[in-house]
CSV table of C-alpha atoms in Angstrom, one decimal:
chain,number,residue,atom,x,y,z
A,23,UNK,CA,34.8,137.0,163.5
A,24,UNK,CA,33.4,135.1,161.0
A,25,UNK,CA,31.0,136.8,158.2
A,26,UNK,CA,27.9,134.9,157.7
A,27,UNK,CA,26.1,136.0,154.5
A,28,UNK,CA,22.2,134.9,153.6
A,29,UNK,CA,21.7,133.0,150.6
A,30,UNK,CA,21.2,135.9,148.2
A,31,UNK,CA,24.7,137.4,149.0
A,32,UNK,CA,26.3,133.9,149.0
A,33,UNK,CA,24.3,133.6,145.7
A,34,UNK,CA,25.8,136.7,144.1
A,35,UNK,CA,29.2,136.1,144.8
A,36,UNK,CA,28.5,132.7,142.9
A,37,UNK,CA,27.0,134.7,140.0
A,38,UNK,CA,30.6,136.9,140.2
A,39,UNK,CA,32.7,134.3,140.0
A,40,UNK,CA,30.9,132.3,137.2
A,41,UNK,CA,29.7,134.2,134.5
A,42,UNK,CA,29.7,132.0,131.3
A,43,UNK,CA,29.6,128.9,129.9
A,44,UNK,CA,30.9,128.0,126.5
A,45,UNK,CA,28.2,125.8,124.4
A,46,UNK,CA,30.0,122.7,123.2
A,47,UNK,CA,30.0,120.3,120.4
A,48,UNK,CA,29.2,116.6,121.1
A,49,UNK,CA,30.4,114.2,118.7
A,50,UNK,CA,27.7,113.1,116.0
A,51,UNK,CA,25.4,116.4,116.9
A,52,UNK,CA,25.4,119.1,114.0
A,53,UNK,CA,24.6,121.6,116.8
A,54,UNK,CA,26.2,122.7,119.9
A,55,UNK,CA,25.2,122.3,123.4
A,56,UNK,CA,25.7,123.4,126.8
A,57,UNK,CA,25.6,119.5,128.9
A,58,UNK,CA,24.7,119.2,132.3
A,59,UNK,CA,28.4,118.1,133.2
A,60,UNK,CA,29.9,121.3,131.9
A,61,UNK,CA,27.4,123.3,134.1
A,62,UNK,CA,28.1,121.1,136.7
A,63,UNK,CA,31.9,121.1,136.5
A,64,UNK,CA,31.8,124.9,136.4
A,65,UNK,CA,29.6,126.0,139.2
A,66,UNK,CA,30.0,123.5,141.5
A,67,UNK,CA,33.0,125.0,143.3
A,68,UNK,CA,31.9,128.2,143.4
A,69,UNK,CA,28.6,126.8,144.7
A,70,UNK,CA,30.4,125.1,147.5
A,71,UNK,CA,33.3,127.5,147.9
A,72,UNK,CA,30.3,130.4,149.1
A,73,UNK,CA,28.5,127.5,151.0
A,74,UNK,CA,25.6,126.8,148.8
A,75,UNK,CA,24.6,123.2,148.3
A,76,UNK,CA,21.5,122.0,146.1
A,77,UNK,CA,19.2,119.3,145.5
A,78,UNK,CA,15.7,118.6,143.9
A,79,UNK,CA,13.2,118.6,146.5
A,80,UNK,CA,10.4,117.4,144.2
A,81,UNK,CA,10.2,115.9,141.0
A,82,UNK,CA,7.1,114.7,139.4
A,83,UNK,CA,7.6,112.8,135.9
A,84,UNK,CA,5.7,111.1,133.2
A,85,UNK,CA,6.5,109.4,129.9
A,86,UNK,CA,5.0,109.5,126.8
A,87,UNK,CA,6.7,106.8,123.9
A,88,UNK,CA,10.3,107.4,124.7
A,89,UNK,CA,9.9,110.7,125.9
A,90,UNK,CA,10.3,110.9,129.5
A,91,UNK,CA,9.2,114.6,131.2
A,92,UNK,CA,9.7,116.2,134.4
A,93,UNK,CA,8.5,118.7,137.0
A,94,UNK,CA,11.1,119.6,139.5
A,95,UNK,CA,11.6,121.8,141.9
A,96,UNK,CA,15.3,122.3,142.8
A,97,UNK,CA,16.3,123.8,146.2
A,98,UNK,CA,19.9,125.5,147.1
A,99,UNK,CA,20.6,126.2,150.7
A,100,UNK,CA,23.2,127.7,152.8
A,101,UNK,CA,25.1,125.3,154.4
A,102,UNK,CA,25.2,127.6,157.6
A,103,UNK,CA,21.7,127.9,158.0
A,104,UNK,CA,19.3,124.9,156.3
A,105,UNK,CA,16.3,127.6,157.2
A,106,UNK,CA,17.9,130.4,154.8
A,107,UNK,CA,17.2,128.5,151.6
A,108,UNK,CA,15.1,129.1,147.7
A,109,UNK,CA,13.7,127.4,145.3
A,110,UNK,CA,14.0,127.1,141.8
A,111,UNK,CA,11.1,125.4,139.8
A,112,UNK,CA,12.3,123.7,136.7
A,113,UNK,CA,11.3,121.5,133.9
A,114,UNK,CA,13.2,119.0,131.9
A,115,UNK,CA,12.7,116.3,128.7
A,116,UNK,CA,14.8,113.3,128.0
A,117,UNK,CA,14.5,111.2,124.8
A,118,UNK,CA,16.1,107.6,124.7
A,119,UNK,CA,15.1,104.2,123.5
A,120,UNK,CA,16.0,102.0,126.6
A,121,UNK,CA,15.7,103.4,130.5
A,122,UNK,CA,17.8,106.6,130.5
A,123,UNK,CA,15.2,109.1,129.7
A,124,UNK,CA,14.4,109.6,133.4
A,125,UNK,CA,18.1,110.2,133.9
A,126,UNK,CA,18.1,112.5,130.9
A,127,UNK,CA,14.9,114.6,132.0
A,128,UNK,CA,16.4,115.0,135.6
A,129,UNK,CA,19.5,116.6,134.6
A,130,UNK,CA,18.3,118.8,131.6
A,131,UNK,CA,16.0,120.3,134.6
A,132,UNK,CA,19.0,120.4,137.3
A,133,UNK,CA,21.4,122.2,134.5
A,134,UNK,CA,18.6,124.5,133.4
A,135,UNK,CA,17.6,125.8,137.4
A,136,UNK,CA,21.3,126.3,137.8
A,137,UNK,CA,21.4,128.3,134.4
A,138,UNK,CA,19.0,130.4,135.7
A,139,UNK,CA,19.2,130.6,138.9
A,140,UNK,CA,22.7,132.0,138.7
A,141,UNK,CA,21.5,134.1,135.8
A,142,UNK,CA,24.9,131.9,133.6
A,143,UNK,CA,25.3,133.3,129.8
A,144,UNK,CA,25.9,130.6,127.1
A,145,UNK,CA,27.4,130.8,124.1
A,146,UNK,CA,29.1,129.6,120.4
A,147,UNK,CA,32.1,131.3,120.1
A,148,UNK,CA,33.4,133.8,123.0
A,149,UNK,CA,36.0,135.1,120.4
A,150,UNK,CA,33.0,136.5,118.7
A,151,UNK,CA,31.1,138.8,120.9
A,152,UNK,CA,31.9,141.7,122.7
A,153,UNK,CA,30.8,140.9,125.9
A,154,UNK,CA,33.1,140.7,128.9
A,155,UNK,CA,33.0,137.3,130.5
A,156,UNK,CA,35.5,138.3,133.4
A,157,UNK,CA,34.1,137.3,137.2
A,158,UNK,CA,33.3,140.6,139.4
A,159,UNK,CA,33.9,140.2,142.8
A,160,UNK,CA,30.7,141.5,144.7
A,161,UNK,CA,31.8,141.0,148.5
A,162,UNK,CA,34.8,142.6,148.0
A,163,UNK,CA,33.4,145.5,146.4
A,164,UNK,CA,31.1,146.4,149.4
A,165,UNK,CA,34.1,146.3,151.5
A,166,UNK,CA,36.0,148.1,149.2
A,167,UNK,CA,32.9,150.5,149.3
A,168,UNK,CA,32.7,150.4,153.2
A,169,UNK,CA,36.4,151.3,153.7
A,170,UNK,CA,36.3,154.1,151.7
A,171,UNK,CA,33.2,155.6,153.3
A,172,UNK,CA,35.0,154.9,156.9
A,173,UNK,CA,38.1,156.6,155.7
A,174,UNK,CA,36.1,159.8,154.5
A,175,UNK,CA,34.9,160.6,157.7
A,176,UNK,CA,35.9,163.8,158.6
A,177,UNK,CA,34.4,164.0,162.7
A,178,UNK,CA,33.9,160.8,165.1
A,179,UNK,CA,30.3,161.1,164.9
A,180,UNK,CA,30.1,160.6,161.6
A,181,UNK,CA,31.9,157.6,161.7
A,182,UNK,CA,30.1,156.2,164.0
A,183,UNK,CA,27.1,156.9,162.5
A,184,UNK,CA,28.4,155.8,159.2
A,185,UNK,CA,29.5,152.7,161.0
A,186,UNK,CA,26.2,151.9,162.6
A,187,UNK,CA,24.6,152.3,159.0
A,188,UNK,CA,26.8,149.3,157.3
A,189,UNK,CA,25.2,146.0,157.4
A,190,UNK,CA,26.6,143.4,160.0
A,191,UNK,CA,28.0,141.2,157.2
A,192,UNK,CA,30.2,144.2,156.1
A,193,UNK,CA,30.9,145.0,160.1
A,194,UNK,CA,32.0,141.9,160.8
A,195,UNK,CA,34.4,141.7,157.7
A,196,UNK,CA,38.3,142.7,159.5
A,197,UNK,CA,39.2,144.5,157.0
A,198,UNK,CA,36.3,146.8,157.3
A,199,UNK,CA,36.6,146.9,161.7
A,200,UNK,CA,40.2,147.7,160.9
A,201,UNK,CA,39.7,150.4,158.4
A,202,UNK,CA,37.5,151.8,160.9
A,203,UNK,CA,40.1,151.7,163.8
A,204,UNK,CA,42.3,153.2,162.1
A,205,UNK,CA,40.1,156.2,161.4
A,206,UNK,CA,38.9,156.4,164.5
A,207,UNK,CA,42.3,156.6,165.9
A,208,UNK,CA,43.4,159.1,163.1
A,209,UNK,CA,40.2,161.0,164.3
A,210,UNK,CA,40.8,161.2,167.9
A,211,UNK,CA,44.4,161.9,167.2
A,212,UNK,CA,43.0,165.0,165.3
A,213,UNK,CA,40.4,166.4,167.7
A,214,UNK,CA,43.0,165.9,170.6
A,215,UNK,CA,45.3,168.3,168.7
């Protein structure tokens, strides 16, 4: 059977997998900078590996001089259920002499709603903090977490009981039904003793 998680749990594993993103430096900047495409190129697989798509679903703009500005409101989904979705609202500046400011606005405010939506540290120099960058794996976890609770059961109530009180994404995981047969047979081996 097939686990089908809501957005939030499909969002956390995202946020497990993808955990930083190393600022960069562009070529004739004295500064460095996190782009668009590096946020892109990161999170963008784990996005649609956990069935999360996203788009702007409004995006109001204005320029003043060669500043262009916008108001956007970027939406990510679950691919499995179009109903199950949230929004992030977002804003976003782009400075350029000729017609790419829009451009530039549009995916300042796209990189910054993915920034904080998946709640993504940035940074200089890895190498020089003491923070551990390394992906936790949050579905696996739980399961982890369910199996051991299964396997503690010490009567067949309980483990039904304990059973009945995991959530059906966990239920419907096989690792978690089969931890649970096997206690159950382990169980009933025991009482029929």
């Amino acid at each position: 059977m097939t686990v089908t998680l809501n957005i939030y749990k499909r969002l956390a594993a995202v946020m497990g997998e993808v955990s930083y993103i190393q600022k960069e430096r562009k070529r004739g900047m004295n500064y460095t900078i996190v782009s668009h495409d590096s946020v892109t190129a990161k999170v963008r697989p784990a996005l649609l590996k956990h069935g999360i798509v996203y788009f702007p679903v409004r995006c109001d703009h204005q320029h003043n001089g060669n500043r262009a500005e916008c108001s956007m409101t970027v939406r990510f989904v679950n691919i499995d259920d179009p109903a199950d979705f949230f929004e992030v609202p977002t804003f976003g500046y782009g400075i350029d002499q000729q017609d790419k400011g829009p451009g530039k606005a549009m995916s300042y405010a796209v990189k910054y709603a993915l920034l904080k939506a998946l709640g993504l540290e940035t940074g200089d120099d890895p190498d020089l903090e003491n923070i551990d960058h390394n992906p936790v794996d949050v579905i696996g976890g739980a399961a982890e977490d369910a199996k051991a609770k299964l396997m503690a059961c010490d009567r067949l109530d309980h483990l039904a009981a304990v059973w009945k009180a995991l959530p059906n994404e966990l239920r419907s995981m096989p690792e978690v039904e089969a931890a649970k047969d096997v206690r159950k047979s382990q169980l009933s081996e025991k009482e029929a003793a």
